[in-house]
């Protein structure tokens, strides 16, 4: 355990303005406060805050942050109070200690609500001072290093999952890649030991197979730089098992297909030399297409800068090479800690570097409940990125798979709320269009537009989803409120009762639903039946439950004319029905499901509904099609179309289908904006070939952007 004077000496080594008196007071106070407390390992408890402080000294942080690390557990685990900390160490340190304590006081449990509530408190604390996050990350890192002392496997797993989902992404967001990598590595070992062991074994085999590869490649690159007159430092590193596993899962590739299992860094003095070094490497080694990324011209959202390229190196090995300056390397290793912005008093989230914190605060403001907030926060933090540009050249970073609506909300919530269309690289696209790296996006807006609940199906950012759901909740609340009031007024009029606000307020009180607004909403939603409200509002009144309404008639299955003719695999006496979920067409691979009272339903082999019958093999029937049709049967197929919203578009579609010998039997508009319509069209066809001919004819039509068959 590091001694008091050694800690002060470590800080003085990088900060000549160290506040020695502050550190000495914090050291003594924390040691006395924790007294004889011990950890699960049996070590004195004070060893933990001391180790956390040591981690932060390695990052060269200021005296206030080191003091906060020493004191971060005294409010939670001892009799010390915030008032004592304020009197002894000042309001700033007390605020930071309290910020960390608020997160730790109710340690995050598996229960989503408790986890979300704690994270809300943590977010508010770190939005006031980013150093709260640095202390908490160091605290979590030491806890993960000593996690093996916890005897309960389920607790180790819970803490590891929380670290992987919350703290590692936070470390990545502030550019602390070394810390992020270690948190992920320690978590992975507890969450999936088998995968960890397998990948580690593959890495060890790779090293044993080529023991000199790293040394030889470093020497080759160093010689290459020296010959080219570039002053550079070259080093190599093996990718962490978790990063390898995640990339294999995400890209569905094998270990051998990875190009960056072993990566080499070429560190130079200036940005110009980065591009010179890149040219030298590309002239010497063959590049792997699609693996070049320039994060110097387009930095990551956490301000990470470097050039990444992949090449075919010695012995035909796929290798990744990163080129960066010494400053870029320090920022890549320590992130925000390398900037030491707090010394200039810029530790709040007002700077552009912390725009992501402000976005999380917006999600916090819009979320309906803690669980929704946590869901949207994870979406905002834990995804790969694409980089797009506004027409003015401003860089917008988004999760991979983002739509133009996500882009609109990233620009500003008002832009997202009122977006009606989008141009990507000068071409009109649907709002659900997915963006790619380098796209230039222009959002078209209208004050008359409001968010649609259909957008929630394709947006991926937490900010967009929370804003859309907030608007939808507000809109539905108003609709249910108006509907509920109208229903109860009509019921009173129909039954000869005097409707009044006082009577309804009495009903709200009797039914314990809150205020009058909540009562109307509950009626509109169907949560409260009208008779219950009337009986509560007018004591002694009893609703006549007799009804003159006719019972609802269920539409029986539609039978296709002559449908048993082309199907083989069942007796001719068995009734066959074409499933309406997937609409099989002659030529599709089909299977039958026995349905009691209906005979056999015919499904396409890839119909999603079949999953519900996986555990009932006795209901499955092997079906097929006769080689030639014995009658003139047409089948219904469904097509999903994205169509330009212009005059004559529907007539053009109908003409194409008719010319190809088909017939449009039904059409449903799924989504419409000023530029595009998304629709589902049912087409009568003879077989799969006929359907494919119609689809091909539609795809070449000017008004149609996309055609897909719907099979589920």
XYZ file of C-alpha atoms in Angstrom:
712
model
C 0.000 0.000 0.000
C 1.443 3.338 -1.102
C 2.481 5.649 1.723
C 1.409 9.237 2.226
C 4.631 10.940 1.131
C 4.947 8.604 -1.887
C 1.521 9.678 -3.166
C 2.440 13.359 -2.832
C 5.757 12.735 -4.610
C 3.969 11.010 -7.511
C 1.698 14.016 -8.033
C 4.569 16.496 -7.648
C 6.467 14.634 -10.380
C 4.037 15.903 -13.025
C 2.420 18.905 -11.272
C 4.700 21.465 -9.641
C 1.604 23.266 -8.291
C 0.502 20.256 -6.252
C -1.517 21.133 -3.132
C 0.424 18.984 -0.663
C -1.588 20.113 2.352
C -4.847 19.089 0.642
C -3.558 15.628 -0.255
C -2.153 15.070 3.243
C -5.456 16.075 4.893
C -7.456 13.832 2.525
C -5.092 10.874 3.101
C -5.289 11.109 6.897
C -9.044 11.796 6.992
C -9.917 8.834 4.742
C -7.569 6.454 6.587
C -9.055 7.399 9.967
C -12.656 7.340 8.667
C -12.374 3.818 7.211
C -10.513 2.640 10.333
C -10.565 -1.146 10.642
C -12.931 -1.807 7.733
C -11.823 -4.580 5.379
C -12.652 -5.617 1.819
C -13.757 -9.036 0.514
C -10.080 -9.843 -0.104
C -9.271 -9.239 3.585
C -7.186 -6.130 2.800
C -7.779 -2.904 4.753
C -10.602 -0.977 3.089
C -8.456 2.141 2.832
C -6.299 0.297 0.284
C -9.144 0.695 -2.246
C -9.409 4.534 -2.319
C -5.622 4.637 -2.236
C -5.400 2.409 -5.326
C -8.055 4.539 -7.071
C -5.960 7.623 -6.329
C -2.911 5.803 -7.721
C -4.726 5.038 -10.990
C -5.581 8.741 -11.350
C -1.996 9.805 -10.670
C -0.953 7.588 -13.589
C -3.293 9.752 -15.681
C -1.550 12.871 -14.252
C -4.702 14.391 -12.789
C -4.889 17.435 -10.494
C -4.835 17.587 -6.708
C -8.615 18.075 -6.354
C -9.293 14.881 -8.338
C -6.741 12.858 -6.330
C -8.259 14.127 -3.076
C -11.745 13.192 -4.320
C -10.472 9.676 -5.084
C -9.140 9.323 -1.521
C -12.457 10.503 -0.085
C -14.920 8.973 -2.574
C -16.248 6.264 -0.212
C -16.232 8.048 3.155
C -19.789 9.414 2.926
C -21.206 6.073 1.853
C -19.251 3.702 4.082
C -18.401 5.745 7.189
C -20.060 8.233 9.534
C -18.585 11.204 7.649
C -21.035 13.728 6.183
C -21.085 16.077 3.198
C -20.969 19.012 5.625
C -17.721 17.706 7.132
C -16.159 17.318 3.697
C -17.244 20.858 2.778
C -15.753 22.344 5.971
C -12.437 20.490 5.627
C -11.890 20.382 1.873
C -14.130 23.038 0.324
C -17.406 22.961 -1.652
C -15.888 21.800 -4.968
C -14.367 18.596 -3.588
C -17.488 17.981 -1.473
C -19.623 18.283 -4.602
C -17.474 15.769 -6.502
C -17.393 13.309 -3.582
C -21.159 13.616 -3.236
C -21.539 13.079 -6.994
C -19.700 9.761 -6.865
C -21.519 8.799 -3.647
C -24.930 9.355 -5.192
C -24.138 6.675 -7.730
C -22.658 4.265 -5.203
C -25.099 4.721 -2.313
C -27.608 2.356 -3.919
C -25.218 0.182 -5.895
C -26.681 -0.716 -9.288
C -28.628 -3.949 -9.051
C -29.921 -6.261 -11.765
C -33.319 -4.603 -11.343
C -33.616 -2.225 -14.266
C -35.338 0.522 -12.295
C -32.647 0.769 -9.631
C -29.916 0.685 -12.243
C -31.595 3.420 -14.245
C -32.257 5.638 -11.229
C -28.612 5.440 -10.206
C -27.404 6.219 -13.669
C -29.666 9.269 -13.840
C -28.026 10.580 -10.658
C -24.575 9.848 -12.020
C -25.268 11.628 -15.302
C -26.402 14.779 -13.518
C -23.283 14.713 -11.321
C -20.819 14.300 -14.178
C -22.618 16.948 -16.255
C -21.529 19.462 -13.593
C -17.919 18.232 -13.481
C -16.434 15.642 -15.836
C -13.863 14.692 -13.158
C -16.666 12.839 -11.341
C -16.645 10.425 -14.278
C -12.854 10.032 -14.117
C -12.994 9.138 -10.418
C -15.845 6.675 -10.958
C -14.051 4.982 -13.861
C -10.906 4.552 -11.766
C -13.063 3.246 -8.904
C -14.725 0.712 -11.197
C -11.379 -0.335 -12.703
C -9.933 -1.239 -9.309
C -13.137 -3.042 -8.345
C -12.914 -5.093 -11.539
C -9.261 -5.921 -10.869
C -10.268 -7.362 -7.494
C -13.610 -8.854 -8.569
C -12.307 -12.413 -8.228
C -12.433 -12.019 -4.434
C -16.260 -11.904 -4.583
C -17.507 -15.439 -3.939
C -20.969 -15.238 -5.588
C -20.805 -15.895 -9.378
C -24.132 -14.124 -10.016
C -22.833 -10.945 -8.357
C -19.605 -11.060 -10.379
C -21.671 -11.474 -13.529
C -24.010 -8.581 -12.647
C -21.117 -6.213 -11.966
C -19.325 -7.325 -15.150
C -22.415 -6.816 -17.318
C -22.956 -3.370 -15.854
C -19.298 -2.517 -16.511
C -19.549 -3.679 -20.115
C -22.826 -1.856 -20.833
C -22.231 1.402 -18.932
C -18.658 2.119 -17.860
C -16.653 0.796 -20.824
C -18.744 2.844 -23.312
C -18.336 5.907 -21.078
C -14.565 5.430 -21.057
C -14.636 5.128 -24.846
C -16.714 8.307 -25.123
C -14.039 10.355 -23.360
C -11.279 8.715 -25.402
C -9.716 6.628 -22.597
C -9.068 3.564 -24.744
C -6.534 1.889 -22.458
C -8.984 2.008 -19.558
C -11.879 0.917 -21.806
C -9.903 -2.078 -23.089
C -9.058 -3.264 -19.584
C -12.657 -2.871 -18.361
C -13.928 -4.886 -21.342
C -11.247 -7.540 -20.897
C -11.993 -8.035 -17.189
C -15.763 -8.102 -17.808
C -15.527 -10.558 -20.702
C -13.718 -13.115 -18.558
C -16.627 -13.184 -16.092
C -19.435 -13.093 -18.661
C -18.232 -15.684 -21.174
C -15.229 -17.582 -19.856
C -15.489 -20.218 -22.606
C -15.286 -17.675 -25.425
C -12.496 -15.851 -23.621
C -10.508 -19.062 -23.276
C -11.082 -20.032 -26.909
C -9.928 -16.697 -28.345
C -6.978 -16.521 -25.954
C -5.907 -19.978 -27.126
C -6.128 -18.844 -30.778
C -4.019 -15.782 -29.980
C -1.419 -17.876 -28.169
C -1.267 -20.258 -31.135
C -0.784 -17.318 -33.503
C 2.105 -16.036 -31.383
C 3.679 -19.493 -31.067
C 3.340 -20.070 -34.813
C 5.053 -16.759 -35.593
C 7.044 -15.850 -32.473
C 9.161 -13.295 -34.301
C 6.384 -11.697 -36.373
C 5.867 -8.691 -34.106
C 9.584 -8.008 -33.713
C 10.261 -8.465 -37.445
C 7.369 -6.227 -38.481
C 8.362 -3.484 -36.051
C 11.921 -3.647 -37.386
C 10.722 -3.604 -41.011
C 8.477 -0.589 -40.473
C 11.167 1.233 -38.505
C 13.693 0.630 -41.294
C 11.123 1.772 -43.862
C 10.587 5.050 -41.993
C 14.330 5.607 -41.511
C 15.087 5.063 -45.211
C 12.320 7.514 -46.119
C 13.732 10.152 -43.789
C 10.757 10.077 -41.417
C 11.495 10.289 -37.703
C 9.148 7.738 -36.184
C 8.606 5.390 -33.257
C 7.108 2.013 -34.155
C 5.480 -0.447 -31.753
C 3.063 -3.358 -31.988
C 0.171 -4.696 -29.949
C -2.118 -7.719 -29.913
C -5.855 -6.981 -30.017
C -7.759 -7.794 -26.809
C -9.905 -10.988 -26.790
C -13.156 -9.067 -26.226
C -12.518 -6.769 -29.194
C -11.807 -9.808 -31.363
C -14.932 -11.634 -30.184
C -17.147 -8.581 -30.680
C -15.838 -7.982 -34.191
C -16.320 -11.643 -35.149
C -19.903 -11.508 -33.838
C -20.733 -8.160 -35.451
C -19.293 -8.932 -38.882
C -20.025 -12.687 -38.810
C -16.455 -13.553 -39.791
C -13.925 -16.114 -38.635
C -10.783 -15.484 -36.610
C -8.630 -15.961 -39.709
C -10.490 -13.216 -41.600
C -9.591 -10.524 -39.074
C -7.027 -8.053 -40.368
C -6.281 -6.307 -37.085
C -5.532 -9.127 -34.631
C -2.047 -7.658 -34.626
C -1.741 -3.903 -35.083
C 1.321 -1.685 -35.405
C 1.561 1.994 -34.550
C 3.783 4.406 -36.404
C 4.111 7.521 -34.226
C 5.559 10.635 -35.880
C 6.108 14.296 -35.012
C 3.576 16.109 -37.198
C 0.309 15.680 -39.059
C 2.066 16.126 -42.427
C 4.392 13.246 -41.594
C 1.366 11.043 -40.857
C 0.367 11.220 -44.522
C 3.969 10.831 -45.701
C 4.333 7.693 -43.562
C 1.028 6.361 -44.913
C 2.264 6.776 -48.490
C 5.497 4.966 -47.667
C 3.573 2.019 -46.147
C 1.179 1.767 -49.108
C 4.044 1.756 -51.599
C 5.736 -1.077 -49.719
C 2.759 -3.333 -48.910
C -0.443 -4.273 -50.757
C -3.501 -2.676 -49.170
C -6.728 -4.468 -48.246
C -9.643 -2.691 -49.977
C -12.208 -1.049 -47.751
C -9.972 -1.042 -44.681
C -8.648 2.553 -44.883
C -9.993 5.062 -42.328
C -8.781 8.635 -41.931
C -9.706 9.784 -38.436
C -7.378 12.787 -38.718
C -9.451 14.593 -41.334
C -12.635 13.187 -39.763
C -12.050 12.615 -36.020
C -14.286 10.304 -34.029
C -16.880 11.832 -31.768
C -14.557 11.442 -28.771
C -11.912 13.413 -30.714
C -9.836 10.316 -31.457
C -7.452 11.029 -34.329
C -5.331 8.548 -36.270
C -5.008 6.944 -39.695
C -5.903 3.239 -39.933
C -4.991 1.051 -42.877
C -4.793 -2.712 -43.405
C -2.109 -4.370 -45.538
C -0.808 -7.761 -46.554
C 2.409 -7.979 -44.573
C 5.260 -10.520 -44.392
C 4.257 -14.175 -44.890
C 0.914 -12.964 -46.333
C -0.311 -11.918 -42.898
C -3.194 -9.419 -42.729
C -2.012 -6.581 -40.507
C -3.436 -3.253 -39.350
C -1.177 -0.192 -39.226
C -2.098 2.979 -37.339
C -0.302 6.253 -38.043
C -0.540 9.171 -35.608
C 1.424 11.952 -33.920
C 2.729 11.804 -30.354
C -0.056 14.153 -29.205
C -2.671 12.017 -30.962
C -1.216 8.933 -29.291
C -1.441 10.507 -25.818
C -5.062 11.508 -26.505
C -5.860 7.993 -27.780
C -4.459 6.441 -24.604
C -5.764 8.876 -21.967
C -8.517 10.776 -23.779
C -9.893 13.701 -21.806
C -7.230 13.239 -19.146
C -4.556 14.083 -21.734
C -6.115 17.514 -22.323
C -6.102 18.421 -18.621
C -8.915 20.879 -19.386
C -9.949 21.175 -15.771
C -6.826 23.289 -15.100
C -8.360 25.994 -17.254
C -11.693 25.679 -15.472
C -13.448 23.978 -18.405
C -14.450 20.809 -16.635
C -18.191 21.329 -17.215
C -20.006 20.011 -20.278
C -20.257 23.353 -22.044
C -17.408 22.563 -24.459
C -17.945 20.780 -27.762
C -16.002 17.792 -26.452
C -18.892 16.931 -24.134
C -21.793 17.422 -26.548
C -22.686 13.757 -25.998
C -23.297 14.479 -22.291
C -25.752 17.209 -23.247
C -27.492 14.745 -25.570
C -27.838 12.271 -22.694
C -29.340 15.064 -20.606
C -31.880 15.678 -23.390
C -32.793 11.980 -23.331
C -33.169 12.230 -19.549
C -35.544 15.167 -19.995
C -37.728 13.385 -22.579
C -37.845 9.895 -21.070
C -41.102 8.785 -19.478
C -39.514 6.547 -16.846
C -36.047 5.410 -15.661
C -36.094 2.183 -17.682
C -36.799 4.034 -20.922
C -34.004 6.482 -20.128
C -31.513 3.665 -19.584
C -32.587 1.941 -22.817
C -32.110 5.105 -24.868
C -28.837 5.927 -23.111
C -27.380 2.540 -24.049
C -28.473 3.153 -27.639
C -26.680 6.489 -27.542
C -23.425 5.081 -26.141
C -22.927 1.528 -27.298
C -22.915 1.444 -31.102
C -20.513 1.747 -34.010
C -20.550 5.048 -35.838
C -21.057 6.528 -39.292
C -19.968 10.076 -40.089
C -22.172 12.328 -42.211
C -22.137 16.008 -43.114
C -24.613 18.863 -43.220
C -24.742 20.995 -46.398
C -22.470 23.494 -44.573
C -19.859 20.785 -43.923
C -20.581 20.233 -40.220
C -19.728 16.693 -39.121
C -22.529 14.644 -37.527
C -21.629 11.327 -35.869
C -24.400 8.697 -35.694
C -24.763 5.005 -34.819
C -24.419 2.628 -37.741
C -27.819 1.977 -39.327
C -29.116 5.487 -38.620
C -31.823 6.988 -40.821
C -32.286 10.534 -42.078
C -34.669 11.078 -39.138
C -31.839 10.198 -36.724
C -29.680 12.742 -38.560
C -32.402 15.400 -38.249
C -32.651 14.901 -34.483
C -28.855 14.944 -34.165
C -28.850 18.407 -35.774
C -31.555 19.699 -33.401
C -34.716 18.380 -31.780
C -36.802 21.020 -33.595
C -35.381 19.894 -36.954
C -36.276 16.294 -36.148
C -39.793 17.141 -35.018
C -40.568 19.015 -38.258
C -38.648 16.988 -40.881
C -40.726 16.057 -43.933
C -38.056 14.794 -46.320
C -34.340 14.457 -46.929
C -31.746 14.725 -49.676
C -28.682 12.500 -49.439
C -25.843 13.520 -51.753
C -28.324 15.687 -53.662
C -30.888 12.901 -54.238
C -34.294 12.669 -52.573
C -34.614 9.604 -50.326
C -37.302 8.229 -47.966
C -37.066 9.239 -44.329
C -36.204 5.632 -43.408
C -33.145 5.684 -45.730
C -30.039 4.376 -43.930
C -26.975 6.639 -44.001
C -23.405 5.685 -44.847
C -19.994 7.176 -44.111
C -19.393 10.416 -45.984
C -23.032 11.096 -46.917
C -24.031 14.732 -47.192
C -27.544 15.104 -45.788
C -29.987 17.974 -46.214
C -33.145 17.855 -44.089
C -36.357 19.423 -45.422
C -38.719 20.748 -42.750
C -42.241 22.092 -42.419
C -43.838 23.758 -39.412
C -46.970 21.711 -40.109
C -45.107 18.408 -39.674
C -45.046 16.519 -36.363
C -43.276 13.263 -35.406
C -44.975 10.054 -36.559
C -45.207 6.942 -34.412
C -44.081 4.997 -37.524
C -40.667 6.635 -37.251
C -40.061 4.687 -34.044
C -39.818 1.499 -36.123
C -36.673 2.599 -37.985
C -34.814 5.196 -35.890
C -31.854 3.848 -33.908
C -30.559 6.777 -31.832
C -31.739 7.200 -28.276
C -32.268 10.932 -28.806
C -34.611 10.408 -31.772
C -36.519 7.574 -30.134
C -37.086 9.449 -26.868
C -38.273 12.601 -28.685
C -40.661 10.621 -30.924
C -42.118 8.656 -28.033
C -42.537 11.824 -25.977
C -44.529 13.444 -28.811
C -46.584 10.298 -29.415
C -47.394 10.039 -25.701
C -48.443 13.682 -25.627
C -50.569 13.332 -28.782
C -52.247 10.130 -27.613
C -52.889 11.666 -24.215
C -54.763 14.544 -25.870
C -56.651 12.175 -28.175
C -57.695 9.860 -25.330
C -58.634 12.863 -23.214
C -60.980 14.242 -25.883
C -62.388 10.815 -26.703
C -63.015 9.971 -23.044
C -64.841 13.225 -22.358
C -66.943 12.785 -25.502
C -67.866 9.192 -24.597
C -68.972 10.015 -21.072
C -70.931 13.094 -22.223
C -72.795 11.015 -24.813
C -73.466 8.264 -22.260
C -74.974 10.822 -19.857
C -77.131 12.307 -22.604
C -78.290 8.871 -23.759
C -79.265 7.844 -20.234
C -80.834 11.169 -19.199
C -78.153 12.063 -16.643
C -76.863 15.593 -16.029
C -73.208 15.737 -17.055
C -71.135 18.112 -14.905
C -67.497 18.646 -14.007
C -68.344 18.257 -10.316
C -69.893 14.820 -10.922
C -66.859 13.675 -12.912
C -64.465 14.937 -10.222
C -66.439 12.922 -7.684
C -66.070 9.841 -9.902
C -62.297 10.427 -10.194
C -62.055 10.591 -6.407
C -64.181 7.455 -5.852
C -62.270 5.454 -8.490
C -58.910 6.749 -7.214
C -57.562 7.682 -10.667
C -56.112 11.065 -9.755
C -57.510 14.194 -11.355
C -60.221 14.844 -13.936
C -57.773 14.683 -16.864
C -56.628 11.217 -15.790
C -60.262 10.091 -15.625
C -61.025 11.184 -19.206
C -57.807 9.558 -20.471
C -58.670 6.274 -18.711
C -62.124 6.282 -20.326
C -60.658 7.067 -23.751
C -58.072 4.278 -23.420
C -60.785 1.801 -22.393
C -59.197 1.252 -18.989
C -62.367 2.455 -17.245
C -65.761 1.331 -18.611
C -68.424 4.043 -18.861
C -70.810 2.202 -16.523
C -68.213 2.190 -13.711
C -67.703 5.940 -14.078
C -71.438 6.682 -14.127
C -72.094 4.525 -11.091
C -69.300 6.364 -9.230
C -70.503 9.817 -10.367
C -74.212 9.231 -9.649
C -74.684 7.154 -6.468
C -77.624 4.765 -6.757
C -77.471 4.646 -10.546
C -77.124 1.203 -12.124
C -76.273 0.713 -15.760
C -78.571 -1.519 -17.808
C -76.111 -4.029 -19.215
C -78.510 -5.425 -21.826
C -77.418 -4.701 -25.361
C -79.260 -4.697 -28.662
C -76.017 -5.034 -30.604
C -75.615 -8.052 -32.851
C -72.654 -10.317 -32.086
C -69.564 -9.686 -34.209
C -69.272 -12.001 -37.186
C -65.872 -13.579 -37.795
C -64.928 -13.704 -41.479
C -64.231 -17.303 -42.384
C -61.109 -18.348 -44.316
C -61.069 -17.328 -47.977
C -60.711 -20.345 -50.257
C -58.719 -20.028 -53.459
C -60.545 -21.513 -56.429
C -59.126 -24.953 -57.250
C -56.336 -24.597 -54.729
C -56.023 -28.346 -54.015
C -55.092 -29.055 -57.653
C -51.457 -27.917 -57.724
C -50.497 -29.069 -54.189
C -49.067 -32.522 -53.467
C -48.454 -34.226 -50.137
C -51.974 -34.559 -48.694
C -55.069 -36.568 -49.478
C -57.532 -34.847 -51.834
C -60.185 -34.939 -49.113
C -58.139 -32.650 -46.829
C -59.041 -28.962 -46.967
C -56.110 -26.722 -47.919
C -55.830 -23.005 -47.237
C -53.154 -20.592 -48.449
C -51.782 -18.876 -45.331
C -52.547 -15.164 -45.300
C -49.394 -14.359 -43.330
C -46.948 -15.285 -46.121
C -49.157 -15.718 -49.246
C -47.494 -18.757 -50.905
C -47.195 -18.718 -54.693
C -46.704 -21.680 -57.014
C -42.977 -22.409 -57.127
C -42.253 -21.341 -53.518
C -40.826 -23.942 -51.162
C -43.846 -24.728 -48.993
C -44.786 -26.657 -45.896
C -48.163 -27.463 -44.326
C -49.392 -26.972 -40.760
C -52.416 -28.966 -39.525
C -54.952 -26.629 -37.906
C -57.841 -28.159 -35.994
C -61.156 -27.536 -37.753
C -59.517 -25.935 -40.805
C -57.465 -28.648 -42.443
C -53.943 -27.725 -43.557
C -52.485 -24.232 -43.920
C -49.882 -23.824 -46.671
C -46.894 -21.644 -45.645
C -43.673 -20.607 -47.376
C -40.673 -22.334 -45.810
C -39.318 -18.998 -44.499
C -42.592 -17.770 -42.977
C -41.979 -16.242 -39.546
C -45.119 -17.845 -38.130
C -43.569 -21.313 -38.413
C -41.311 -20.615 -35.432
C -44.331 -21.000 -33.146
C -44.650 -24.633 -34.295
C -41.004 -25.656 -33.712
C -41.973 -27.725 -30.694
C -44.953 -29.392 -32.466
C -43.425 -31.540 -35.225
C -46.564 -33.701 -35.371
C -48.458 -30.803 -37.009
C -46.012 -30.377 -39.911
C -46.854 -31.732 -43.374
C -44.341 -31.998 -46.223
C -45.925 -30.348 -49.281
C -44.908 -29.670 -52.845
C -46.210 -28.452 -56.211
C -47.247 -30.535 -59.168
C -44.959 -30.213 -62.179
C -47.599 -28.515 -64.314
C -50.737 -26.584 -63.395
C -53.948 -28.467 -64.020
C -56.105 -25.330 -63.925
C -55.850 -21.584 -64.333
C -55.187 -20.682 -60.679
C -53.907 -17.266 -59.610
C -52.213 -16.664 -56.260
C -51.993 -13.534 -54.139
C -48.488 -12.185 -53.527
C -47.541 -9.068 -51.584
C -44.980 -6.484 -52.643
C -43.493 -3.701 -50.533
C -42.857 -0.583 -52.660
C -41.069 2.720 -52.077
C -42.588 5.125 -54.616
C -42.045 8.766 -55.538
C -45.019 10.758 -54.271
C -46.082 12.391 -57.521
C -49.153 12.627 -59.716
C -49.837 9.495 -61.768
C -47.559 7.190 -59.759
C -50.343 4.708 -58.898
C -51.560 4.630 -62.493
C -48.005 3.891 -63.617
C -47.716 0.982 -61.155
C -51.084 -0.470 -62.195
C -50.108 -0.221 -65.874
C -46.836 -2.096 -65.274
C -48.619 -4.899 -63.380
C -51.375 -5.184 -66.019
C -48.894 -5.201 -68.914
C -47.035 -8.083 -67.219
C -50.283 -10.094 -67.027
C -50.954 -9.565 -63.319
C -53.679 -7.796 -61.389
C -53.546 -5.413 -58.400
C -56.165 -6.765 -55.981
C -55.394 -4.581 -52.944
C -53.211 -1.643 -51.924
C -52.341 -0.122 -48.543
C -50.373 3.097 -47.968
C -48.064 2.415 -45.019
C -46.291 5.758 -44.887
C -46.448 9.008 -46.804
C -44.346 12.176 -46.817
C -44.097 14.996 -49.402
C -41.509 13.096 -51.446
C -42.155 9.359 -50.967
C -44.917 6.829 -50.361
C -44.316 3.408 -48.835
C -47.048 0.947 -49.739
C -47.984 -2.721 -49.686
C -49.537 -4.019 -52.936
C -51.284 -7.378 -53.339
C -50.824 -8.784 -56.836
C -52.526 -11.810 -58.441
C -49.896 -13.978 -60.182
C -49.647 -17.470 -61.647
C -46.329 -18.514 -60.096
C -42.994 -17.296 -58.721
C -41.585 -16.648 -62.203
C -44.603 -14.491 -63.030
C -44.131 -12.597 -59.733
C -40.419 -12.062 -60.417
C -41.197 -10.736 -63.904
C -43.600 -8.187 -62.415
C -41.077 -7.198 -59.717
C -38.342 -6.681 -62.328
C -40.673 -4.557 -64.459
C -41.531 -2.435 -61.418
C -37.885 -1.932 -60.444
C -37.027 -0.291 -63.758
C -39.971 2.099 -63.536
C -38.900 5.717 -62.908
C -41.307 6.357 -60.012
C -40.283 3.265 -58.005
C -37.192 3.382 -55.769
C -37.401 -0.112 -54.280
C -39.397 -3.352 -54.586
C -39.357 -6.186 -52.034
C -41.564 -9.228 -51.642
C -43.334 -9.558 -48.279
C -43.352 -13.152 -47.006
C -44.351 -12.706 -43.396
